[in-house]
Short mmCIF file of C-alpha atoms in Angstrom, two decimals:
data_model
loop_
_atom_site.label_atom_id
_atom_site.label_comp_id
_atom_site.label_asym_id
_atom_site.label_seq_id
_atom_site.Cartn_x
_atom_site.Cartn_y
_atom_site.Cartn_z
CA MET A 1 16.41 -11.45 12.60
CA ILE A 2 18.52 -12.58 9.50
CA ILE A 3 17.58 -10.79 6.33
CA LYS A 4 18.36 -12.86 3.16
CA VAL A 5 17.69 -11.27 -0.33
CA CYS A 6 17.84 -14.01 -2.93
CA GLY A 7 18.02 -14.05 -6.72
CA MET A 8 20.52 -11.47 -7.29
CA ARG A 9 22.79 -11.12 -10.38
CA ASP A 10 23.02 -7.43 -11.52
CA ALA A 11 26.18 -5.77 -10.28
CA GLU A 12 24.65 -2.31 -9.58
CA ASN A 13 21.53 -3.81 -7.99
CA ILE A 14 23.79 -5.91 -5.70
CA ARG A 15 25.62 -2.71 -4.51
CA ASP A 16 22.40 -1.05 -3.77
CA VAL A 17 20.63 -4.03 -2.11
CA GLU A 18 23.63 -4.67 0.34
CA THR A 19 23.24 -1.12 1.79
CA VAL A 20 19.57 -1.66 3.05
CA GLY A 21 20.47 -3.97 5.91
CA THR A 22 20.88 -7.28 4.12
CA ASP A 23 22.76 -9.98 5.99
CA LEU A 24 22.80 -12.68 3.34
CA MET A 25 22.62 -12.39 -0.47
CA GLY A 26 21.56 -15.32 -2.60
CA PHE A 27 22.92 -16.20 -6.00
CA ILE A 28 21.00 -18.95 -7.93
CA PHE A 29 23.14 -21.50 -9.73
CA TRP A 30 20.37 -23.59 -11.13
CA PRO A 31 20.08 -23.20 -14.84
CA GLN A 32 16.30 -23.61 -14.98
CA SER A 33 15.72 -20.54 -12.80
CA SER A 34 14.76 -17.13 -14.30
CA ARG A 35 17.24 -15.69 -11.88
CA TYR A 36 20.11 -18.08 -12.86
CA VAL A 37 23.64 -16.50 -12.49
CA SER A 38 25.29 -17.76 -15.73
CA GLU A 39 28.46 -15.61 -15.38
CA ARG A 40 30.10 -13.86 -12.37
CA PRO A 41 28.79 -10.29 -11.81
CA SER A 42 31.34 -7.58 -12.03
CA TYR A 43 30.56 -6.74 -8.36
CA LEU A 44 29.79 -9.16 -5.57
CA PRO A 45 28.87 -8.10 -2.01
CA THR A 46 31.46 -7.29 0.54
CA HIS A 47 29.24 -6.07 3.28
CA CYS A 48 26.90 -9.04 3.60
CA GLN A 49 27.60 -12.86 3.20
CA ARG A 50 27.19 -14.63 -0.09
CA VAL A 51 24.83 -17.70 -0.44
CA GLY A 52 24.98 -19.97 -3.40
CA VAL A 53 21.72 -21.64 -4.15
CA PHE A 54 21.93 -25.13 -5.78
CA VAL A 55 19.31 -27.72 -6.99
CA ASP A 56 20.53 -31.39 -7.09
CA ALA A 57 23.99 -30.20 -8.21
CA THR A 58 27.13 -32.35 -8.31
CA ILE A 59 29.44 -31.92 -5.35
CA ASP A 60 32.20 -30.84 -7.80
CA ASP A 61 29.97 -28.17 -9.14
CA ILE A 62 29.22 -26.81 -5.72
CA CYS A 63 32.85 -26.82 -4.71
CA GLN A 64 33.85 -24.96 -7.86
CA HIS A 65 31.24 -22.29 -7.24
CA VAL A 66 32.26 -21.94 -3.55
CA ALA A 67 35.79 -21.23 -4.78
CA ASP A 68 34.87 -18.97 -7.70
CA TYR A 69 32.37 -16.80 -5.75
CA ALA A 70 33.88 -17.03 -2.34
CA LEU A 71 30.58 -18.29 -0.89
CA ASN A 72 29.98 -18.13 2.80
CA TYR A 73 26.81 -20.31 2.54
CA VAL A 74 25.54 -23.17 0.37
CA GLN A 75 21.76 -23.56 0.12
CA LEU A 76 20.57 -26.91 -1.06
CA HIS A 77 17.23 -26.52 -2.61
CA GLY A 78 16.59 -29.94 -4.25
CA HIS A 79 16.38 -33.57 -3.10
CA GLU A 80 19.71 -33.68 -1.57
CA THR A 81 19.87 -36.54 1.02
CA PRO A 82 21.53 -36.58 4.49
CA ASP A 83 24.25 -38.82 2.98
CA TYR A 84 24.93 -36.27 0.28
CA ILE A 85 25.37 -33.61 2.77
CA ARG A 86 27.78 -35.72 4.87
CA THR A 87 29.82 -36.46 1.67
CA LEU A 88 29.73 -32.73 0.82
CA ARG A 89 31.05 -31.74 4.22
CA ALA A 90 33.92 -34.32 4.09
CA VAL A 91 35.15 -33.64 0.51
CA ASP A 92 38.39 -31.94 -0.20
CA GLY A 93 37.72 -28.56 -1.68
CA PHE A 94 34.82 -27.75 0.55
CA ALA A 95 35.87 -25.28 3.03
CA ALA A 96 35.09 -26.20 6.61
CA ASP A 97 33.76 -22.82 7.54
CA THR A 98 31.17 -22.82 4.72
CA ARG A 99 27.79 -23.06 6.27
CA LEU A 100 24.86 -25.02 4.95
CA ILE A 101 21.12 -24.29 4.37
CA LYS A 102 18.72 -27.12 3.58
CA ALA A 103 15.46 -25.98 1.92
CA PHE A 104 12.11 -27.82 2.28
CA ASN A 105 8.84 -27.17 0.31
CA ILE A 106 6.08 -26.84 2.89
CA ALA A 107 2.32 -26.89 2.40
CA THR A 108 0.99 -28.63 5.64
CA ALA A 109 2.34 -29.38 9.09
CA LYS A 110 3.09 -32.96 7.86
CA ASP A 111 5.78 -31.60 5.57
CA LEU A 112 7.68 -30.42 8.52
CA ALA A 113 8.54 -34.06 9.42
CA GLN A 114 10.89 -34.24 6.47
CA THR A 115 13.46 -32.14 8.38
CA GLN A 116 14.07 -34.77 10.98
CA PRO A 117 16.82 -36.78 9.19
CA TYR A 118 18.70 -33.57 8.66
CA GLU A 119 19.02 -32.50 12.24
CA GLY A 120 22.55 -31.65 13.13
CA LEU A 121 23.80 -31.77 9.51
CA VAL A 122 23.11 -28.13 8.48
CA ASP A 123 23.19 -24.75 10.07
CA TYR A 124 19.74 -23.58 9.06
CA PHE A 125 16.67 -25.01 7.36
CA LEU A 126 14.68 -22.88 4.99
CA PHE A 127 10.95 -23.30 4.71
CA ASP A 128 9.64 -22.37 1.24
CA THR A 129 6.18 -22.74 -0.35
CA LYS A 130 5.43 -25.93 -2.05
CA GLY A 131 4.72 -24.90 -5.77
CA LYS A 132 5.15 -25.55 -9.31
CA THR A 133 8.79 -24.45 -9.51
CA VAL A 134 11.70 -24.69 -7.01
CA GLY A 135 11.33 -21.43 -5.17
CA GLY A 136 10.40 -17.97 -6.48
CA ASN A 137 6.76 -18.81 -6.73
CA GLY A 138 5.67 -15.65 -5.03
CA THR A 139 3.26 -17.39 -2.84
CA GLN A 140 2.92 -18.18 0.77
CA PHE A 141 2.10 -21.33 2.75
CA ASP A 142 0.03 -21.24 5.95
CA TRP A 143 2.50 -19.93 8.52
CA SER A 144 0.30 -21.33 11.28
CA VAL A 145 1.77 -24.74 10.57
CA LEU A 146 5.10 -23.50 11.91
CA THR A 147 3.77 -23.94 15.54
CA ASP A 148 4.11 -27.68 14.81
CA TYR A 149 7.82 -27.48 14.15
CA VAL A 150 9.60 -29.53 16.87
CA GLY A 151 13.19 -29.52 15.49
CA GLU A 152 16.22 -28.07 17.01
CA THR A 153 17.74 -26.44 13.81
CA PRO A 154 16.67 -22.75 13.42
CA PHE A 155 14.91 -21.92 10.17
CA ILE A 156 14.65 -19.10 7.69
CA LEU A 157 11.02 -18.26 6.49
CA SER A 158 10.66 -18.08 2.73
CA GLY A 159 7.94 -18.10 0.07
CA GLY A 160 6.11 -14.96 -1.13
CA ILE A 161 7.08 -12.59 1.66
CA GLY A 162 6.14 -9.11 0.32
CA PRO A 163 5.83 -5.45 1.41
CA ASP A 164 2.49 -5.94 3.07
CA ASP A 165 3.66 -8.64 5.51
CA VAL A 166 5.27 -6.51 8.12
CA GLU A 167 2.46 -7.00 10.76
CA ARG A 168 2.23 -10.77 10.11
CA LEU A 169 6.09 -11.04 10.68
CA HIS A 170 5.68 -8.97 13.87
CA ALA A 171 3.04 -11.38 15.02
CA LEU A 172 5.37 -14.37 14.48
CA ARG A 173 8.07 -12.85 16.59
CA VAL A 174 5.97 -12.49 19.75
CA HIS A 175 5.19 -16.17 20.18
CA ASP A 176 7.55 -16.54 23.08
CA GLY A 177 7.94 -20.16 24.14
CA SER A 178 6.54 -21.56 20.92
CA PRO A 179 8.39 -23.37 18.15
CA VAL A 180 8.19 -20.20 16.13
CA GLU A 181 11.05 -18.98 18.34
CA LYS A 182 13.25 -21.02 15.99
CA CYS A 183 12.56 -18.58 13.16
CA ALA A 184 15.93 -17.14 12.64
CA GLY A 185 15.27 -14.96 9.66
CA ILE A 186 13.33 -14.21 6.44
CA ASP A 187 14.18 -14.66 2.73
CA LEU A 188 13.06 -12.00 0.32
CA ASN A 189 12.85 -12.47 -3.41
CA SER A 190 10.04 -12.21 -6.09
CA ARG A 191 7.65 -10.02 -4.37
CA PHE A 192 10.39 -7.21 -4.29
CA GLU A 193 11.31 -7.43 -7.89
CA VAL A 194 10.79 -5.27 -10.85
CA ALA A 195 12.05 -8.00 -13.07
CA PRO A 196 13.43 -11.44 -12.47
CA GLY A 197 16.83 -10.85 -10.65
CA LEU A 198 16.38 -7.18 -10.27
CA LYS A 199 15.05 -5.77 -6.86
CA ASP A 200 13.17 -2.68 -6.02
CA VAL A 201 15.62 -1.18 -3.56
CA ASN A 202 13.20 1.51 -2.38
CA ALA A 203 10.54 -1.08 -1.57
CA LEU A 204 13.08 -3.22 0.36
CA GLN A 205 14.31 -0.42 2.32
CA LYS A 206 10.78 0.75 3.30
CA PHE A 207 9.85 -2.85 4.15
CA LEU A 208 12.95 -3.27 6.49
CA ASN A 209 12.48 0.06 8.12
CA GLU A 210 8.96 -0.86 9.07
CA LEU A 211 9.93 -4.30 10.12
CA ASN A 212 12.73 -2.99 12.44
CA SER A 213 10.46 -0.20 13.86
#
């Protein structure tokens, strides 16, 4: 299972979080976020892959951040269309090996249908909770709707996952033969924070130890 920790920006916290078993680390380049990365941290992860999170950004802005931060992934968390993604893939300056994640805000099973035009265009979908802000709301949607997912693209589960959710996540992983098998990983953020952009490393380590037990 992929472990993604998002909303990072403090250099020492980045060093610590990448030691707990993190596979992907997310940096938010949306100025309206309380976790916005306004300048390059003095340390960036070397033992896990880097994800840049963008909301309706220009393609030039994305390409510049990919170059400046040596991003392995680009996560599109706004209203980016399939044509936008095709253009991004084709533009000079966007590395061919940069992987793409497209986020969708989910409340009901009907919201899963919005993924269909994006099949084959990105490497992962990310299912977040539909809320007042773009991500980082700290609340969960009803995970039972995931059994209605019929797409082929694997997804990362996001939205309010916290220290007390180990058993619920274990339950998701035993649905052999169901669409939940497409759950490739989880995204951890606000419920492991002591302040916006600053993660509780001990809580993360305890959670991941229990999840992997």
